Amino acid sequence: MGVTELAAAIAARQTSAVEAAQHLLVRARQHEGLGAYLAFNKDATLAQARAADARLAAGERGPLLGVPLAHKDIFVTTDFPTTAGSKMLQGYQSPFNATVVQRLADAGAVSLGKLNCDEFAMGSGNDNSAYAPAHNPWDVSRVPGGSSGGSAAAVAARLVPAATGTDTGGSIRQPASFTGITGIKPTYGRCSRYGMVAFASSLDQAGPMARSAADCAVLLSTMAGPDIDRDSTSLDHPAEDYTAALNQPREGATASQPLKGLRIGLPTEFFGAGCAPDVINAVRAALAEYQKLGATLVDISLPRTELSIPVYYIIAPAEASSNLSRFDGVKFGHRAAQYTDLADMYQKTRSEGFGPEVQRRIMIGTYVLSHGYYDAYYLKAQQIRRLIAQDFQQAFTQCDVIAGPVAPTVAWKIGEKSEDPLANYLADIYTLSTSLAGLPGMSVPAGFGAGGMPVGLQLVGNYFKEGELLQTAYAFQQATDWHLRTAQGF
Ligand code: GLN
């Protein structure tokens, strides 16, 4: 069951929060080979479930009351250890919950555990996790995408109805696309970053991953909202009821054409030779469905799409090199067992604690921020970042929503790109610009491509248009059943 169905079953007392949690904990163990989870704490989970059942017995009702979820291991939690997929934080126990985690807990959601991810959310295949790769339920020899690969694998394998993820340059949208689930990265600042282990602070954003847009709407309504005292980049914009937005009638809409009047912009740059034909075909078929729903398609241009790769891979490592300097063996996590002096302690601690991709990014970031290179790289990247954001504003004068592929191919084989960082970076081409501009974006299951692997349709909206995005995805999901398909064996 998805979130909405399960919440209804729990509210009707057809099952209990404890029963649902126990069932899914057993399922998670049965499918341990997927590598979706990094940590459980059965006693804590059942205590949360009993508390939810008590609230239900007292007559309380809510769309998440008693519903099991799991969190990407980048959100700090008091009930589970937090590693951010890194050896550096092995065994780290946070004294507080991330705001997003706390809000979901307050709404009565029950946390089953922590989900695998690329180390410090750096990666596109979950193969940078220091613990284990995660596998794609549609073909376990393939990656589930990254960095929120554990979240995607768990939801796609029906181990949990929904999960949290984070997206810095595509880490919600791309794994959702690779595993046939729905995920939304909200406008930057919409969800609090408090308690999210920082990768690139000007890009990091939390969001839900679930089977359907309707289920994402339920989670996002609880996750979003100002948290200004704890996160100075949190936006002072009241939380919205995204579930209500799903069925909000559009001007001129009819029952058979719920999206009448919606202008969908197709960036030329997203449909070029760089995108695999099987992906393009699935995306085009989804767009034809949108036309039936009343939407019109308009050609637009995002001319600096290609530049988003160098710009992102300068800005994100620059911020990461700064954020990760706190992991010095003194304040947090791992410390080398043997060292001669302070400098040696730092060096050994960081060499042992960080994996190769994280070290690579710290070096790139330190380099582009260094005296003499700052103006040439970092400052230039920031200037182009502004132009990329302006390209979107220009595009939104011609359309309401932008659509295209999420990634240029379906999920690749585990190990295929592990030795080639550049190949990983290039695969982020369609998701990075949205993040650089701080815009909301989502991935919606849109069919299957090569090897029978899922393909996602990316939808990007203007700032604060999460409601319209979710409605656009919801209308599609009312007319199609891609999001209901489940991988064989799950
Ligand atoms: N794949 C991108 C990276 O490696 C995006 C990761 C993310 O969004 N956290 O940085």
XYZ file of C-alpha atoms and ligand atoms in Angstrom:
500
model
C 0.000 0.000 0.000
C 1.012 3.555 -0.604
C 0.868 6.290 2.038
C -2.727 7.341 1.414
C -4.157 3.812 1.350
C -2.190 2.691 4.375
C -3.144 5.777 6.394
C -6.804 5.068 5.581
C -6.471 1.410 6.609
C -4.810 2.428 9.873
C -7.412 5.145 10.535
C -10.180 2.582 9.948
C -8.347 0.279 12.384
C -8.088 -2.460 9.729
C -4.481 -2.629 10.762
C -2.388 -0.868 13.372
C 0.753 1.195 13.265
C 2.541 -1.577 15.177
C 1.371 -4.273 12.753
C 2.367 -2.211 9.703
C 5.809 -1.442 11.154
C 6.438 -5.066 12.139
C 5.403 -6.304 8.721
C 7.719 -3.890 6.920
C 10.648 -4.578 9.245
C 10.358 -8.272 8.362
C 10.152 -7.387 4.655
C 13.207 -5.193 4.932
C 15.170 -8.095 6.441
C 13.946 -10.451 3.698
C 15.332 -8.070 1.084
C 18.525 -7.090 2.895
C 20.508 -7.969 -0.242
C 19.162 -4.822 -1.934
C 21.378 -2.748 0.339
C 18.595 -0.230 0.864
C 18.955 0.157 4.632
C 21.965 1.107 6.727
C 20.388 1.005 10.200
C 17.416 -0.275 12.150
C 16.361 0.127 15.763
C 13.385 -2.159 16.244
C 12.659 -1.052 19.807
C 12.580 2.621 18.834
C 10.419 1.919 15.777
C 7.904 -0.096 17.778
C 7.832 2.550 20.518
C 6.983 5.170 17.874
C 4.309 2.847 16.446
C 2.750 2.232 19.860
C 2.633 5.979 20.462
C 0.855 6.436 17.121
C -1.627 3.684 17.972
C -2.332 5.397 21.299
C -3.063 8.663 19.493
C -5.383 6.783 17.116
C -7.139 5.060 20.032
C -7.709 8.500 21.553
C -9.570 9.470 18.399
C -6.858 11.480 16.649
C -6.606 11.203 12.855
C -4.043 12.475 10.394
C -2.725 11.661 6.937
C 0.554 10.342 8.362
C -0.568 9.064 11.745
C 0.873 5.549 12.128
C 2.340 5.463 8.606
C 5.807 3.867 8.332
C 8.560 5.828 6.593
C 12.331 5.727 6.442
C 14.930 8.457 6.208
C 17.939 8.957 4.004
C 20.951 8.546 6.264
C 21.894 12.174 5.728
C 19.192 13.401 8.158
C 20.306 13.275 11.767
C 18.078 11.224 14.068
C 18.058 10.511 17.781
C 16.602 7.008 17.385
C 19.171 5.769 14.862
C 22.845 6.385 14.144
C 23.642 8.773 11.261
C 26.545 8.100 8.910
C 25.852 10.138 5.732
C 27.118 6.991 3.992
C 30.614 7.757 5.283
C 33.123 5.963 7.481
C 33.858 9.386 8.909
C 30.557 9.289 10.803
C 30.412 5.578 11.573
C 28.521 5.134 14.845
C 27.688 8.844 15.114
C 24.692 9.409 17.343
C 22.973 12.770 17.013
C 21.572 14.467 20.099
C 18.729 15.986 18.039
C 16.443 15.252 15.089
C 16.588 17.100 11.774
C 13.601 19.450 11.425
C 12.150 17.397 8.566
C 12.453 14.211 10.641
C 10.899 15.888 13.669
C 7.960 17.283 11.677
C 7.153 13.873 10.218
C 7.473 12.294 13.670
C 5.170 14.917 15.197
C 2.601 14.056 12.511
C 2.734 10.472 13.786
C 4.812 8.860 11.041
C 6.815 5.875 12.261
C 10.456 5.651 11.249
C 11.664 2.185 10.224
C 15.339 3.048 9.878
C 18.006 4.827 7.873
C 18.514 4.450 4.156
C 21.713 4.000 2.187
C 23.156 6.873 0.151
C 26.309 8.021 -1.577
C 28.914 9.329 0.854
C 27.875 12.852 1.887
C 25.330 12.670 -0.970
C 28.074 12.845 -3.601
C 27.247 10.516 -6.442
C 24.732 9.321 -8.988
C 24.652 5.565 -8.408
C 24.826 4.965 -4.666
C 28.151 3.248 -5.405
C 30.012 5.889 -3.385
C 28.453 4.621 -0.149
C 31.218 3.574 2.246
C 29.070 0.654 3.404
C 27.514 -1.181 0.487
C 26.123 -0.461 -2.931
C 22.337 -0.349 -3.175
C 20.661 -2.308 -5.955
C 17.869 -1.433 -8.346
C 14.813 -3.653 -7.723
C 14.049 -3.699 -11.468
C 17.421 -5.328 -12.157
C 19.651 -5.951 -9.171
C 22.770 -5.798 -11.329
C 22.037 -2.094 -11.913
C 22.348 1.009 -9.746
C 19.204 2.509 -8.194
C 20.600 5.974 -8.940
C 22.010 8.333 -6.387
C 22.660 9.850 -4.120
C 19.292 8.910 -2.526
C 19.672 5.355 -3.879
C 18.587 3.568 -0.698
C 15.421 5.675 -0.500
C 14.579 4.902 -4.126
C 15.335 1.175 -3.834
C 13.269 0.838 -0.644
C 10.196 2.581 -2.073
C 10.463 0.797 -5.445
C 10.834 -2.608 -3.746
C 7.769 -1.796 -1.626
C 9.802 -2.060 1.573
C 8.301 1.225 2.721
C 5.508 3.433 1.331
C 7.623 6.589 1.272
C 11.028 7.938 2.221
C 12.869 11.187 2.605
C 15.623 12.154 0.203
C 17.827 15.130 -0.520
C 18.644 16.707 -3.845
C 21.688 18.909 -4.415
C 21.990 18.356 -8.146
C 19.432 15.627 -8.863
C 19.613 13.158 -5.995
C 15.848 12.866 -5.551
C 14.821 13.111 -9.202
C 17.404 10.805 -10.779
C 17.021 7.820 -8.407
C 13.230 8.240 -8.600
C 13.521 8.065 -12.389
C 15.833 5.027 -12.285
C 13.487 3.043 -10.030
C 10.045 4.044 -11.324
C 8.901 6.062 -8.324
C 7.810 9.679 -7.828
C 9.979 12.285 -6.122
C 9.952 16.041 -5.717
C 12.719 18.478 -4.890
C 10.998 21.638 -3.680
C 12.101 25.232 -4.171
C 15.415 25.863 -2.400
C 14.620 26.924 1.165
C 11.161 25.319 1.216
C 12.225 22.510 3.577
C 14.552 23.218 6.466
C 18.149 22.062 6.109
C 18.541 21.936 9.897
C 19.960 18.521 10.735
C 20.733 17.590 7.135
C 24.437 16.754 6.927
C 25.655 19.546 4.654
C 27.113 18.867 1.215
C 26.629 22.102 -0.784
C 24.579 24.449 1.355
C 23.352 26.744 -1.424
C 21.925 23.735 -3.307
C 20.917 21.081 -0.723
C 17.189 20.579 -0.420
C 15.055 17.864 1.205
C 12.040 16.261 -0.399
C 9.783 13.203 -0.397
C 10.084 10.055 -2.516
C 6.999 7.863 -2.819
C 4.934 5.895 -5.312
C 2.690 8.706 -6.424
C 2.393 12.468 -6.602
C -0.540 12.218 -4.181
C 1.679 10.498 -1.609
C 4.476 13.023 -2.158
C 1.911 15.791 -1.552
C 1.020 14.300 1.836
C 4.647 14.185 2.946
C 5.664 17.561 1.562
C 2.751 19.302 3.298
C 4.284 18.190 6.591
C 7.986 18.560 5.700
C 7.849 22.079 4.231
C 7.547 25.405 5.981
C 9.718 28.029 7.651
C 12.330 27.124 10.257
C 14.098 30.447 10.311
C 15.504 30.209 13.831
C 17.447 27.094 12.906
C 18.167 27.493 9.200
C 18.836 31.031 8.027
C 18.164 30.014 4.403
C 14.725 28.639 5.255
C 12.129 30.713 3.403
C 9.501 32.658 5.270
C 6.713 31.207 3.202
C 3.862 29.420 4.977
C 3.417 25.667 4.540
C 0.794 24.737 1.970
C -1.760 21.953 1.732
C -0.411 20.208 -1.357
C -3.068 17.505 -1.166
C -5.725 20.168 -1.674
C -3.692 21.496 -4.621
C -3.987 18.169 -6.467
C -7.646 18.642 -7.304
C -7.741 22.406 -7.406
C -9.738 23.133 -10.574
C -7.759 24.997 -13.215
C -9.382 27.808 -15.123
C -11.029 26.395 -18.253
C -10.416 22.773 -17.246
C -12.950 20.063 -18.017
C -13.380 16.564 -16.589
C -11.625 14.945 -19.543
C -9.101 17.760 -19.929
C -8.038 18.618 -16.365
C -4.873 20.353 -17.605
C -6.522 22.505 -20.260
C -4.577 25.729 -20.592
C -1.360 24.332 -19.118
C 1.637 25.261 -21.260
C 4.455 22.731 -21.078
C 7.831 24.002 -22.278
C 10.220 21.559 -23.931
C 13.844 22.753 -23.836
C 15.530 21.932 -27.157
C 18.719 21.216 -25.234
C 17.033 18.342 -23.351
C 15.977 16.476 -26.494
C 19.268 16.446 -28.405
C 21.593 13.671 -29.465
C 22.948 13.343 -25.923
C 19.769 11.627 -24.769
C 19.288 7.904 -25.464
C 16.463 7.122 -27.939
C 14.631 4.785 -25.526
C 14.466 7.591 -22.961
C 13.313 10.149 -25.544
C 10.602 7.755 -26.756
C 9.162 7.247 -23.290
C 9.278 10.979 -22.585
C 7.588 11.804 -25.918
C 4.833 9.262 -25.237
C 4.235 10.864 -21.839
C 4.034 14.289 -23.480
C 1.436 12.956 -25.947
C -0.593 11.842 -22.938
C -0.304 15.373 -21.539
C -1.736 16.733 -24.781
C -4.752 14.446 -24.325
C -5.147 15.914 -20.846
C -5.436 19.356 -22.412
C -1.898 20.678 -22.086
C -0.167 22.420 -24.971
C 3.497 21.862 -25.801
C 5.789 24.777 -26.586
C 9.412 24.706 -27.693
C 11.686 26.674 -25.426
C 15.429 27.028 -24.973
C 17.666 26.773 -21.921
C 20.828 27.763 -23.769
C 23.245 27.309 -20.867
C 22.236 23.727 -20.079
C 25.663 22.350 -20.988
C 27.392 24.886 -18.749
C 25.470 23.597 -15.752
C 27.938 20.694 -15.473
C 31.157 22.730 -15.053
C 29.319 25.353 -12.993
C 27.837 22.781 -10.613
C 31.083 20.814 -10.347
C 32.864 23.993 -9.260
C 30.275 25.393 -6.858
C 29.245 22.121 -5.190
C 32.820 20.960 -4.433
C 33.743 24.490 -3.271
C 30.946 24.440 -0.714
C 31.673 20.808 0.164
C 35.349 21.546 0.864
C 34.238 24.192 3.325
C 31.424 22.158 4.912
C 33.526 19.041 5.314
C 36.375 20.848 7.068
C 34.474 20.235 10.313
C 35.349 16.533 10.062
C 38.809 16.939 11.505
C 38.951 14.130 14.077
C 38.375 16.606 16.901
C 34.699 17.556 16.878
C 32.937 14.713 15.073
C 33.262 11.109 14.136
C 36.343 9.180 13.198
C 39.852 9.916 14.512
C 42.977 8.082 13.372
C 44.275 5.679 16.028
C 47.932 6.624 15.629
C 49.556 9.905 14.704
C 52.645 11.945 15.503
C 51.321 15.513 15.776
C 48.212 17.582 15.070
C 48.781 17.938 11.316
C 49.441 14.203 11.048
C 46.240 13.510 13.005
C 44.169 15.635 10.591
C 45.771 14.037 7.582
C 45.396 10.433 8.712
C 41.873 11.007 10.027
C 40.666 12.542 6.794
C 42.509 10.054 4.577
C 40.964 7.145 6.444
C 37.508 8.639 6.981
C 36.702 9.983 3.509
C 36.286 7.850 0.403
C 37.893 8.649 -2.972
C 35.035 10.726 -4.443
C 34.755 12.879 -1.328
C 38.525 13.437 -1.291
C 38.435 14.339 -4.977
C 35.740 16.956 -4.350
C 37.504 18.423 -1.326
C 40.609 18.856 -3.485
C 38.688 20.398 -6.405
C 36.815 22.674 -4.029
C 39.918 23.794 -2.181
C 41.637 24.487 -5.489
C 38.840 26.595 -6.993
C 38.581 28.639 -3.794
C 42.295 29.220 -3.472
C 43.935 32.590 -3.970
C 44.641 33.113 -7.648
C 41.976 30.669 -8.850
C 38.928 32.027 -7.043
C 38.187 34.671 -9.683
C 38.891 32.371 -12.601
C 36.726 29.485 -11.406
C 34.488 30.095 -8.423
C 33.478 33.677 -9.194
C 32.967 32.875 -12.886
C 30.815 29.871 -11.961
C 28.675 32.043 -9.698
C 28.171 34.540 -12.522
C 27.086 31.817 -14.926
C 24.843 30.380 -12.229
C 22.957 33.675 -12.264
C 22.599 33.488 -16.058
C 21.272 29.931 -15.812
C 18.611 31.151 -13.361
C 17.736 33.984 -15.760
C 17.336 31.515 -18.650
C 14.614 29.784 -16.634
C 12.813 33.061 -15.938
C 12.907 33.817 -19.648
C 11.468 30.341 -20.362
C 8.682 30.789 -17.816
C 7.345 33.752 -19.806
C 6.442 31.173 -22.475
C 5.299 28.218 -20.371
C 3.999 27.201 -16.944
C 5.932 23.975 -16.480
C 9.088 22.675 -18.169
C 9.320 18.991 -19.118
C 12.022 16.661 -20.350
C 14.041 13.607 -19.407
C 15.535 13.305 -15.917
C 18.680 11.564 -17.109
C 20.112 10.747 -20.555
C 19.884 6.963 -20.035
C 18.159 4.384 -17.859
C 20.010 3.002 -14.811
C 23.451 1.657 -15.658
C 25.164 -1.502 -14.409
C 26.767 -1.389 -10.971
C 30.465 -0.722 -11.482
C 30.053 0.581 -15.031
C 30.867 4.176 -14.116
C 32.629 3.636 -10.775
C 36.116 4.265 -12.143
C 35.103 7.251 -14.230
C 34.008 10.306 -12.235
C 33.458 12.383 -15.378
C 30.985 9.847 -16.796
C 28.992 10.203 -13.569
C 29.084 14.000 -13.725
C 27.909 14.098 -17.349
C 24.871 11.957 -16.521
C 23.614 14.819 -14.292
C 23.123 17.138 -17.279
C 19.322 17.486 -17.056
C 18.986 17.908 -13.294
C 21.785 20.306 -12.352
C 20.413 23.525 -13.832
C 17.184 23.288 -11.799
C 19.240 23.004 -8.626
C 21.539 25.859 -9.575
C 18.462 28.042 -10.135
C 16.842 26.845 -6.880
C 13.676 25.788 -8.699
C 11.336 22.918 -7.767
C 11.599 19.806 -9.908
C 10.177 16.332 -9.886
C 10.381 12.934 -11.515
C 7.249 11.070 -12.570
C 7.262 7.442 -13.808
C 6.687 7.638 -17.573
C 7.303 4.156 -18.935
C 10.189 1.821 -19.592
C 13.282 1.896 -21.756
C 16.259 -0.309 -22.549
C 16.480 -3.509 -20.505
C 12.928 -2.961 -19.213
C 14.227 -0.232 -16.920
C 11.994 2.635 -15.718
C 12.153 6.081 -17.298
C 11.108 9.227 -15.460
C 9.629 12.406 -16.868
C 11.116 15.508 -15.298
C 8.800 18.421 -14.523
C 10.233 21.762 -13.414
C 8.165 24.645 -12.101
C 8.800 28.229 -11.132
C 9.597 29.173 -7.522
C 6.947 27.977 -5.021
C 4.988 26.142 -7.735
C 5.216 22.780 -5.981
C 1.417 22.647 -5.893
C 1.121 23.105 -9.634
C 3.890 20.560 -10.269
C 2.245 17.958 -8.067
C -1.095 18.633 -9.737
C 0.512 18.226 -13.167
C 1.989 14.890 -12.099
C -1.220 13.797 -10.375
C -3.363 14.365 -13.487
C -0.923 12.179 -15.449
C -1.069 9.477 -12.779
C -4.863 9.486 -12.870
C -4.619 8.629 -16.581
C -1.644 6.210 -16.522
C -0.479 3.343 -14.346
C 3.325 3.489 -14.709
C 3.631 4.506 -11.058
C 1.672 1.431 -9.968
C 3.959 -1.092 -11.702
C 6.096 -3.109 -9.356
C 9.344 -4.893 -10.155
C 9.116 -8.673 -10.370
C 9.853 -10.427 -7.111
C 8.701 -7.516 -4.974
N 25.046 13.476 -8.759
C 25.267 14.783 -8.231
C 26.553 14.804 -7.453
O 27.228 13.836 -7.454
C 24.112 15.215 -7.391
C 24.136 14.655 -6.023
C 23.039 15.198 -5.151
O 22.069 15.763 -5.643
N 23.231 15.065 -3.856
O 26.918 15.764 -6.859
